[in-house]
JSON list of C-alpha atoms in Angstrom, two decimals:
[
{"chain": "U", "resi": 1, "resn": "UNK", "atom": "CA", "xyz": [-28.67, -90.51, -5.27]},
{"chain": "U", "resi": 2, "resn": "UNK", "atom": "CA", "xyz": [-26.55, -89.35, -2.34]},
{"chain": "U", "resi": 3, "resn": "UNK", "atom": "CA", "xyz": [-24.94, -85.93, -2.56]},
{"chain": "U", "resi": 4, "resn": "UNK", "atom": "CA", "xyz": [-21.18, -86.06, -2.98]},
{"chain": "U", "resi": 5, "resn": "UNK", "atom": "CA", "xyz": [-18.71, -83.52, -1.62]},
{"chain": "U", "resi": 6, "resn": "UNK", "atom": "CA", "xyz": [-18.82, -81.35, -4.76]},
{"chain": "U", "resi": 7, "resn": "UNK", "atom": "CA", "xyz": [-22.57, -80.68, -4.80]},
{"chain": "U", "resi": 8, "resn": "UNK", "atom": "CA", "xyz": [-23.71, -77.14, -3.85]},
{"chain": "U", "resi": 9, "resn": "UNK", "atom": "CA", "xyz": [-25.66, -78.46, -0.88]},
{"chain": "U", "resi": 10, "resn": "UNK", "atom": "CA", "xyz": [-22.36, -79.69, 0.61]},
{"chain": "U", "resi": 11, "resn": "UNK", "atom": "CA", "xyz": [-20.55, -76.47, -0.26]},
{"chain": "U", "resi": 12, "resn": "UNK", "atom": "CA", "xyz": [-23.40, -74.21, 0.87]},
{"chain": "U", "resi": 13, "resn": "UNK", "atom": "CA", "xyz": [-24.94, -75.90, 3.96]},
{"chain": "U", "resi": 14, "resn": "UNK", "atom": "CA", "xyz": [-26.54, -72.66, 5.25]},
{"chain": "U", "resi": 15, "resn": "UNK", "atom": "CA", "xyz": [-28.32, -71.95, 1.96]},
{"chain": "U", "resi": 16, "resn": "UNK", "atom": "CA", "xyz": [-29.37, -75.60, 1.76]},
{"chain": "U", "resi": 17, "resn": "UNK", "atom": "CA", "xyz": [-30.93, -75.37, 5.25]},
{"chain": "U", "resi": 18, "resn": "UNK", "atom": "CA", "xyz": [-32.77, -72.16, 4.23]},
{"chain": "U", "resi": 19, "resn": "UNK", "atom": "CA", "xyz": [-34.05, -73.88, 1.07]},
{"chain": "U", "resi": 20, "resn": "UNK", "atom": "CA", "xyz": [-35.29, -76.88, 3.08]},
{"chain": "U", "resi": 21, "resn": "UNK", "atom": "CA", "xyz": [-36.99, -74.61, 5.63]},
{"chain": "U", "resi": 22, "resn": "UNK", "atom": "CA", "xyz": [-38.71, -72.61, 2.88]},
{"chain": "U", "resi": 23, "resn": "UNK", "atom": "CA", "xyz": [-40.16, -75.76, 1.31]},
{"chain": "U", "resi": 24, "resn": "UNK", "atom": "CA", "xyz": [-41.16, -77.30, 4.64]},
{"chain": "U", "resi": 25, "resn": "UNK", "atom": "CA", "xyz": [-43.19, -74.32, 5.89]},
{"chain": "U", "resi": 26, "resn": "UNK", "atom": "CA", "xyz": [-45.03, -74.16, 2.55]},
{"chain": "U", "resi": 27, "resn": "UNK", "atom": "CA", "xyz": [-45.76, -77.86, 2.07]},
{"chain": "U", "resi": 28, "resn": "UNK", "atom": "CA", "xyz": [-45.83, -79.70, 5.41]},
{"chain": "U", "resi": 29, "resn": "UNK", "atom": "CA", "xyz": [-49.12, -79.27, 7.34]},
{"chain": "U", "resi": 30, "resn": "UNK", "atom": "CA", "xyz": [-47.60, -80.92, 10.43]},
{"chain": "U", "resi": 31, "resn": "UNK", "atom": "CA", "xyz": [-45.14, -78.07, 11.13]},
{"chain": "U", "resi": 32, "resn": "UNK", "atom": "CA", "xyz": [-46.29, -75.40, 13.56]},
{"chain": "U", "resi": 33, "resn": "UNK", "atom": "CA", "xyz": [-45.85, -72.44, 11.20]},
{"chain": "U", "resi": 34, "resn": "UNK", "atom": "CA", "xyz": [-47.56, -74.06, 8.18]},
{"chain": "U", "resi": 35, "resn": "UNK", "atom": "CA", "xyz": [-50.81, -72.08, 8.72]},
{"chain": "U", "resi": 36, "resn": "UNK", "atom": "CA", "xyz": [-48.88, -68.83, 8.16]},
{"chain": "U", "resi": 37, "resn": "UNK", "atom": "CA", "xyz": [-47.31, -70.07, 4.92]},
{"chain": "U", "resi": 38, "resn": "UNK", "atom": "CA", "xyz": [-48.69, -73.03, 2.97]},
{"chain": "U", "resi": 39, "resn": "UNK", "atom": "CA", "xyz": [-51.91, -72.85, 4.95]},
{"chain": "U", "resi": 40, "resn": "UNK", "atom": "CA", "xyz": [-52.67, -69.41, 3.53]},
{"chain": "U", "resi": 41, "resn": "UNK", "atom": "CA", "xyz": [-51.56, -70.20, -0.01]},
{"chain": "U", "resi": 42, "resn": "UNK", "atom": "CA", "xyz": [-47.85, -69.27, 0.07]},
{"chain": "U", "resi": 43, "resn": "UNK", "atom": "CA", "xyz": [-46.06, -71.53, -2.41]},
{"chain": "U", "resi": 44, "resn": "UNK", "atom": "CA", "xyz": [-42.55, -72.17, -3.71]},
{"chain": "U", "resi": 45, "resn": "UNK", "atom": "CA", "xyz": [-42.09, -71.63, -7.46]},
{"chain": "U", "resi": 46, "resn": "UNK", "atom": "CA", "xyz": [-41.68, -74.92, -9.39]},
{"chain": "U", "resi": 47, "resn": "UNK", "atom": "CA", "xyz": [-38.00, -74.44, -10.31]},
{"chain": "U", "resi": 48, "resn": "UNK", "atom": "CA", "xyz": [-37.02, -73.82, -6.67]},
{"chain": "U", "resi": 49, "resn": "UNK", "atom": "CA", "xyz": [-39.28, -76.55, -5.29]},
{"chain": "U", "resi": 50, "resn": "UNK", "atom": "CA", "xyz": [-37.54, -79.16, -7.41]},
{"chain": "U", "resi": 51, "resn": "UNK", "atom": "CA", "xyz": [-33.96, -77.89, -7.39]},
{"chain": "U", "resi": 52, "resn": "UNK", "atom": "CA", "xyz": [-31.69, -76.51, -4.67]},
{"chain": "U", "resi": 53, "resn": "UNK", "atom": "CA", "xyz": [-29.19, -75.65, -7.42]},
{"chain": "U", "resi": 54, "resn": "UNK", "atom": "CA", "xyz": [-31.78, -73.41, -9.16]},
{"chain": "U", "resi": 55, "resn": "UNK", "atom": "CA", "xyz": [-32.53, -71.67, -5.85]},
{"chain": "U", "resi": 56, "resn": "UNK", "atom": "CA", "xyz": [-28.82, -71.06, -5.20]},
{"chain": "U", "resi": 57, "resn": "UNK", "atom": "CA", "xyz": [-28.21, -69.86, -8.75]},
{"chain": "U", "resi": 58, "resn": "UNK", "atom": "CA", "xyz": [-31.06, -67.31, -8.51]},
{"chain": "U", "resi": 59, "resn": "UNK", "atom": "CA", "xyz": [-30.36, -66.09, -4.98]},
{"chain": "U", "resi": 60, "resn": "UNK", "atom": "CA", "xyz": [-26.59, -66.45, -4.82]},
{"chain": "U", "resi": 61, "resn": "UNK", "atom": "CA", "xyz": [-24.75, -67.10, -1.54]},
{"chain": "U", "resi": 62, "resn": "UNK", "atom": "CA", "xyz": [-26.42, -65.75, 1.60]},
{"chain": "U", "resi": 63, "resn": "UNK", "atom": "CA", "xyz": [-24.29, -62.92, 3.06]},
{"chain": "U", "resi": 64, "resn": "UNK", "atom": "CA", "xyz": [-23.46, -63.12, 6.78]},
{"chain": "U", "resi": 65, "resn": "UNK", "atom": "CA", "xyz": [-26.27, -62.09, 9.16]},
{"chain": "U", "resi": 66, "resn": "UNK", "atom": "CA", "xyz": [-28.93, -62.05, 6.42]},
{"chain": "U", "resi": 67, "resn": "UNK", "atom": "CA", "xyz": [-31.82, -64.41, 5.76]},
{"chain": "U", "resi": 68, "resn": "UNK", "atom": "CA", "xyz": [-34.44, -65.12, 3.08]},
{"chain": "U", "resi": 69, "resn": "UNK", "atom": "CA", "xyz": [-37.25, -62.57, 2.83]},
{"chain": "U", "resi": 70, "resn": "UNK", "atom": "CA", "xyz": [-40.19, -61.98, 0.47]},
{"chain": "U", "resi": 71, "resn": "UNK", "atom": "CA", "xyz": [-40.86, -58.48, -0.84]},
{"chain": "U", "resi": 72, "resn": "UNK", "atom": "CA", "xyz": [-44.62, -59.09, -0.82]},
{"chain": "U", "resi": 73, "resn": "UNK", "atom": "CA", "xyz": [-45.74, -61.28, 2.08]},
{"chain": "U", "resi": 74, "resn": "UNK", "atom": "CA", "xyz": [-48.89, -62.27, 0.22]},
{"chain": "U", "resi": 75, "resn": "UNK", "atom": "CA", "xyz": [-46.93, -63.81, -2.64]},
{"chain": "U", "resi": 76, "resn": "UNK", "atom": "CA", "xyz": [-44.84, -66.97, -2.73]},
{"chain": "U", "resi": 77, "resn": "UNK", "atom": "CA", "xyz": [-41.17, -67.77, -2.88]},
{"chain": "U", "resi": 78, "resn": "UNK", "atom": "CA", "xyz": [-39.84, -66.97, -6.37]},
{"chain": "U", "resi": 79, "resn": "UNK", "atom": "CA", "xyz": [-36.80, -65.10, -7.76]},
{"chain": "U", "resi": 80, "resn": "UNK", "atom": "CA", "xyz": [-38.71, -61.87, -8.38]},
{"chain": "U", "resi": 81, "resn": "UNK", "atom": "CA", "xyz": [-40.17, -61.80, -4.85]},
{"chain": "U", "resi": 82, "resn": "UNK", "atom": "CA", "xyz": [-37.18, -62.85, -2.72]},
{"chain": "U", "resi": 83, "resn": "UNK", "atom": "CA", "xyz": [-33.98, -61.25, -1.45]},
{"chain": "U", "resi": 84, "resn": "UNK", "atom": "CA", "xyz": [-31.44, -61.62, 1.37]},
{"chain": "U", "resi": 85, "resn": "UNK", "atom": "CA", "xyz": [-32.58, -59.31, 4.17]},
{"chain": "U", "resi": 86, "resn": "UNK", "atom": "CA", "xyz": [-31.30, -57.97, 7.47]},
{"chain": "U", "resi": 87, "resn": "UNK", "atom": "CA", "xyz": [-33.17, -58.69, 10.70]},
{"chain": "U", "resi": 88, "resn": "UNK", "atom": "CA", "xyz": [-34.41, -55.09, 10.71]},
{"chain": "U", "resi": 89, "resn": "UNK", "atom": "CA", "xyz": [-35.73, -55.38, 7.15]},
{"chain": "U", "resi": 90, "resn": "UNK", "atom": "CA", "xyz": [-37.53, -58.58, 8.11]},
{"chain": "U", "resi": 91, "resn": "UNK", "atom": "CA", "xyz": [-39.00, -56.90, 11.18]},
{"chain": "U", "resi": 92, "resn": "UNK", "atom": "CA", "xyz": [-40.27, -54.04, 9.04]},
{"chain": "U", "resi": 93, "resn": "UNK", "atom": "CA", "xyz": [-41.84, -56.46, 6.57]},
{"chain": "U", "resi": 94, "resn": "UNK", "atom": "CA", "xyz": [-44.11, -58.38, 8.96]},
{"chain": "U", "resi": 95, "resn": "UNK", "atom": "CA", "xyz": [-47.80, -58.61, 8.08]},
{"chain": "U", "resi": 96, "resn": "UNK", "atom": "CA", "xyz": [-48.61, -57.57, 11.67]},
{"chain": "U", "resi": 97, "resn": "UNK", "atom": "CA", "xyz": [-46.71, -54.26, 11.45]},
{"chain": "U", "resi": 98, "resn": "UNK", "atom": "CA", "xyz": [-48.64, -51.03, 11.83]},
{"chain": "U", "resi": 99, "resn": "UNK", "atom": "CA", "xyz": [-47.51, -48.58, 9.17]},
{"chain": "U", "resi": 100, "resn": "UNK", "atom": "CA", "xyz": [-47.75, -44.83, 9.71]},
{"chain": "U", "resi": 101, "resn": "UNK", "atom": "CA", "xyz": [-47.70, -42.23, 6.93]},
{"chain": "U", "resi": 102, "resn": "UNK", "atom": "CA", "xyz": [-46.36, -38.84, 8.00]},
{"chain": "U", "resi": 103, "resn": "UNK", "atom": "CA", "xyz": [-45.03, -36.02, 5.82]},
{"chain": "U", "resi": 104, "resn": "UNK", "atom": "CA", "xyz": [-45.25, -38.26, 2.77]},
{"chain": "U", "resi": 105, "resn": "UNK", "atom": "CA", "xyz": [-43.10, -41.03, 4.29]},
{"chain": "U", "resi": 106, "resn": "UNK", "atom": "CA", "xyz": [-44.38, -44.49, 5.28]},
{"chain": "U", "resi": 107, "resn": "UNK", "atom": "CA", "xyz": [-42.55, -46.27, 8.11]},
{"chain": "U", "resi": 108, "resn": "UNK", "atom": "CA", "xyz": [-43.33, -48.78, 10.82]},
{"chain": "U", "resi": 109, "resn": "UNK", "atom": "CA", "xyz": [-43.95, -47.65, 14.39]},
{"chain": "U", "resi": 110, "resn": "UNK", "atom": "CA", "xyz": [-40.49, -48.96, 15.32]},
{"chain": "U", "resi": 111, "resn": "UNK", "atom": "CA", "xyz": [-38.76, -47.03, 12.54]},
{"chain": "U", "resi": 112, "resn": "UNK", "atom": "CA", "xyz": [-40.52, -43.75, 13.46]},
{"chain": "U", "resi": 113, "resn": "UNK", "atom": "CA", "xyz": [-39.75, -44.29, 17.15]},
{"chain": "U", "resi": 114, "resn": "UNK", "atom": "CA", "xyz": [-36.05, -44.89, 16.44]},
{"chain": "U", "resi": 115, "resn": "UNK", "atom": "CA", "xyz": [-35.86, -41.80, 14.25]},
{"chain": "U", "resi": 116, "resn": "UNK", "atom": "CA", "xyz": [-37.30, -39.55, 16.97]},
{"chain": "U", "resi": 117, "resn": "UNK", "atom": "CA", "xyz": [-35.67, -41.13, 20.00]},
{"chain": "U", "resi": 118, "resn": "UNK", "atom": "CA", "xyz": [-38.84, -42.69, 21.45]},
{"chain": "U", "resi": 119, "resn": "UNK", "atom": "CA", "xyz": [-39.58, -46.23, 22.55]},
{"chain": "U", "resi": 120, "resn": "UNK", "atom": "CA", "xyz": [-41.87, -48.33, 20.35]},
{"chain": "U", "resi": 121, "resn": "UNK", "atom": "CA", "xyz": [-44.34, -48.70, 23.23]},
{"chain": "U", "resi": 122, "resn": "UNK", "atom": "CA", "xyz": [-44.47, -44.96, 23.88]},
{"chain": "U", "resi": 123, "resn": "UNK", "atom": "CA", "xyz": [-45.17, -44.06, 20.24]},
{"chain": "U", "resi": 124, "resn": "UNK", "atom": "CA", "xyz": [-47.66, -46.90, 19.78]},
{"chain": "U", "resi": 125, "resn": "UNK", "atom": "CA", "xyz": [-49.62, -45.79, 22.86]},
{"chain": "U", "resi": 126, "resn": "UNK", "atom": "CA", "xyz": [-49.66, -42.16, 21.77]},
{"chain": "U", "resi": 127, "resn": "UNK", "atom": "CA", "xyz": [-50.84, -42.86, 18.22]},
{"chain": "U", "resi": 128, "resn": "UNK", "atom": "CA", "xyz": [-53.16, -45.85, 18.60]},
{"chain": "U", "resi": 129, "resn": "UNK", "atom": "CA", "xyz": [-54.41, -45.64, 22.19]},
{"chain": "U", "resi": 130, "resn": "UNK", "atom": "CA", "xyz": [-54.43, -41.91, 22.94]},
{"chain": "U", "resi": 131, "resn": "UNK", "atom": "CA", "xyz": [-55.07, -40.89, 19.30]},
{"chain": "U", "resi": 132, "resn": "UNK", "atom": "CA", "xyz": [-52.46, -38.12, 19.31]},
{"chain": "U", "resi": 133, "resn": "UNK", "atom": "CA", "xyz": [-51.79, -36.44, 15.97]},
{"chain": "U", "resi": 134, "resn": "UNK", "atom": "CA", "xyz": [-48.54, -37.73, 14.51]},
{"chain": "U", "resi": 135, "resn": "UNK", "atom": "CA", "xyz": [-46.64, -34.43, 14.75]},
{"chain": "U", "resi": 136, "resn": "UNK", "atom": "CA", "xyz": [-47.42, -34.19, 18.48]},
{"chain": "U", "resi": 137, "resn": "UNK", "atom": "CA", "xyz": [-46.66, -37.89, 19.07]},
{"chain": "U", "resi": 138, "resn": "UNK", "atom": "CA", "xyz": [-43.21, -37.52, 17.52]},
{"chain": "U", "resi": 139, "resn": "UNK", "atom": "CA", "xyz": [-42.26, -34.11, 18.86]},
{"chain": "U", "resi": 140, "resn": "UNK", "atom": "CA", "xyz": [-43.29, -34.54, 22.52]},
{"chain": "U", "resi": 141, "resn": "UNK", "atom": "CA", "xyz": [-40.29, -35.83, 24.49]},
{"chain": "U", "resi": 142, "resn": "UNK", "atom": "CA", "xyz": [-40.76, -38.99, 26.50]},
{"chain": "U", "resi": 143, "resn": "UNK", "atom": "CA", "xyz": [-40.24, -38.83, 30.24]},
{"chain": "U", "resi": 144, "resn": "UNK", "atom": "CA", "xyz": [-36.97, -40.05, 31.71]},
{"chain": "U", "resi": 145, "resn": "UNK", "atom": "CA", "xyz": [-34.90, -39.17, 28.66]},
{"chain": "U", "resi": 146, "resn": "UNK", "atom": "CA", "xyz": [-31.63, -39.75, 30.51]},
{"chain": "U", "resi": 147, "resn": "UNK", "atom": "CA", "xyz": [-32.21, -43.49, 30.53]},
{"chain": "U", "resi": 148, "resn": "UNK", "atom": "CA", "xyz": [-33.39, -43.52, 26.92]},
{"chain": "U", "resi": 149, "resn": "UNK", "atom": "CA", "xyz": [-31.37, -45.44, 24.37]},
{"chain": "U", "resi": 150, "resn": "UNK", "atom": "CA", "xyz": [-30.60, -43.45, 21.23]},
{"chain": "U", "resi": 151, "resn": "UNK", "atom": "CA", "xyz": [-29.29, -44.91, 17.98]},
{"chain": "U", "resi": 152, "resn": "UNK", "atom": "CA", "xyz": [-27.02, -42.71, 15.87]},
{"chain": "U", "resi": 153, "resn": "UNK", "atom": "CA", "xyz": [-24.64, -43.72, 13.07]},
{"chain": "U", "resi": 154, "resn": "UNK", "atom": "CA", "xyz": [-25.15, -47.40, 13.87]},
{"chain": "U", "resi": 155, "resn": "UNK", "atom": "CA", "xyz": [-24.38, -47.13, 17.61]},
{"chain": "U", "resi": 156, "resn": "UNK", "atom": "CA", "xyz": [-26.91, -47.32, 20.46]},
{"chain": "U", "resi": 157, "resn": "UNK", "atom": "CA", "xyz": [-26.22, -45.74, 23.85]},
{"chain": "U", "resi": 158, "resn": "UNK", "atom": "CA", "xyz": [-27.99, -43.92, 26.67]},
{"chain": "U", "resi": 159, "resn": "UNK", "atom": "CA", "xyz": [-28.32, -40.14, 26.52]},
{"chain": "U", "resi": 160, "resn": "UNK", "atom": "CA", "xyz": [-25.76, -39.69, 29.32]},
{"chain": "U", "resi": 161, "resn": "UNK", "atom": "CA", "xyz": [-23.29, -41.90, 27.44]},
{"chain": "U", "resi": 162, "resn": "UNK", "atom": "CA", "xyz": [-23.78, -39.88, 24.25]},
{"chain": "U", "resi": 163, "resn": "UNK", "atom": "CA", "xyz": [-23.08, -36.64, 26.16]},
{"chain": "U", "resi": 164, "resn": "UNK", "atom": "CA", "xyz": [-19.83, -38.12, 27.48]},
{"chain": "U", "resi": 165, "resn": "UNK", "atom": "CA", "xyz": [-18.77, -39.67, 24.17]},
{"chain": "U", "resi": 166, "resn": "UNK", "atom": "CA", "xyz": [-19.39, -36.48, 22.22]},
{"chain": "U", "resi": 167, "resn": "UNK", "atom": "CA", "xyz": [-17.89, -34.24, 24.90]},
{"chain": "U", "resi": 168, "resn": "UNK", "atom": "CA", "xyz": [-21.14, -32.32, 25.35]},
{"chain": "U", "resi": 169, "resn": "UNK", "atom": "CA", "xyz": [-21.97, -30.59, 28.65]},
{"chain": "U", "resi": 170, "resn": "UNK", "atom": "CA", "xyz": [-24.28, -32.63, 30.89]},
{"chain": "U", "resi": 171, "resn": "UNK", "atom": "CA", "xyz": [-27.97, -32.51, 29.85]},
{"chain": "U", "resi": 172, "resn": "UNK", "atom": "CA", "xyz": [-27.21, -30.96, 26.42]},
{"chain": "U", "resi": 173, "resn": "UNK", "atom": "CA", "xyz": [-28.96, -33.75, 24.53]},
{"chain": "U", "resi": 174, "resn": "UNK", "atom": "CA", "xyz": [-31.84, -33.87, 27.06]},
{"chain": "U", "resi": 175, "resn": "UNK", "atom": "CA", "xyz": [-32.53, -30.17, 26.51]},
{"chain": "U", "resi": 176, "resn": "UNK", "atom": "CA", "xyz": [-32.36, -30.48, 22.76]},
{"chain": "U", "resi": 177, "resn": "UNK", "atom": "CA", "xyz": [-34.81, -33.38, 22.68]},
{"chain": "U", "resi": 178, "resn": "UNK", "atom": "CA", "xyz": [-37.14, -31.47, 25.00]},
{"chain": "U", "resi": 179, "resn": "UNK", "atom": "CA", "xyz": [-37.11, -28.62, 22.46]},
{"chain": "U", "resi": 180, "resn": "UNK", "atom": "CA", "xyz": [-38.19, -31.03, 19.72]},
{"chain": "U", "resi": 181, "resn": "UNK", "atom": "CA", "xyz": [-34.85, -31.63, 18.00]},
{"chain": "U", "resi": 182, "resn": "UNK", "atom": "CA", "xyz": [-34.53, -34.88, 16.04]},
{"chain": "U", "resi": 183, "resn": "UNK", "atom": "CA", "xyz": [-32.06, -37.43, 17.42]},
{"chain": "U", "resi": 184, "resn": "UNK", "atom": "CA", "xyz": [-29.72, -36.86, 14.47]},
{"chain": "U", "resi": 185, "resn": "UNK", "atom": "CA", "xyz": [-29.67, -33.08, 14.93]},
{"chain": "U", "resi": 186, "resn": "UNK", "atom": "CA", "xyz": [-29.32, -33.34, 18.73]},
{"chain": "U", "resi": 187, "resn": "UNK", "atom": "CA", "xyz": [-26.29, -35.59, 18.47]},
{"chain": "U", "resi": 188, "resn": "UNK", "atom": "CA", "xyz": [-24.57, -34.09, 15.43]},
{"chain": "U", "resi": 189, "resn": "UNK", "atom": "CA", "xyz": [-24.75, -30.37, 16.29]},
{"chain": "U", "resi": 190, "resn": "UNK", "atom": "CA", "xyz": [-21.70, -29.27, 18.32]},
{"chain": "U", "resi": 191, "resn": "UNK", "atom": "CA", "xyz": [-22.58, -27.22, 21.42]},
{"chain": "U", "resi": 192, "resn": "UNK", "atom": "CA", "xyz": [-21.97, -23.49, 21.33]},
{"chain": "U", "resi": 193, "resn": "UNK", "atom": "CA", "xyz": [-18.71, -22.41, 22.82]},
{"chain": "U", "resi": 194, "resn": "UNK", "atom": "CA", "xyz": [-19.05, -20.05, 25.77]},
{"chain": "U", "resi": 195, "resn": "UNK", "atom": "CA", "xyz": [-17.69, -16.61, 25.03]},
{"chain": "U", "resi": 196, "resn": "UNK", "atom": "CA", "xyz": [-14.79, -15.57, 27.26]},
{"chain": "U", "resi": 197, "resn": "UNK", "atom": "CA", "xyz": [-15.53, -12.58, 29.52]}
]
């Protein structure tokens, strides 16, 4: 039976495309990514496999800029294992991610690097190639800080741009990072006012 204009698949074309993609990668051996899904035992629960309406009812509409993600990448697509995720959440949930535990917190290399104002490559090399202890890897400033991109309160800019935006004297943030300050502290602490003579 052909879908008419009132069916959810017509009203929710994005969710319908996501549903089709989910089923295809789990059931069609001829698609390129099948080995990473159906080929390793990832399945779609029976109610979702047979009904787009059931999938949409369980998941609800997909918010803008989000996509379907599984909480546990070793389990299949089912209501209890799926949610709408940001690109960053999806990136942090890859099977290939290297997780690092430090001070009781578990984060990916990318998340630790962002938090301490380092590039992913720099932190990865320090921890996995050079075998630095985590405290040293995070606290040692990277070279060429002035060209480094720092993310703070959802905005990403170079150190020099942050100095200008925040009205800090030139090299304030560089010096703070060199002294081991976190990115958040370096950007949120107002500089000391010079005392008048």
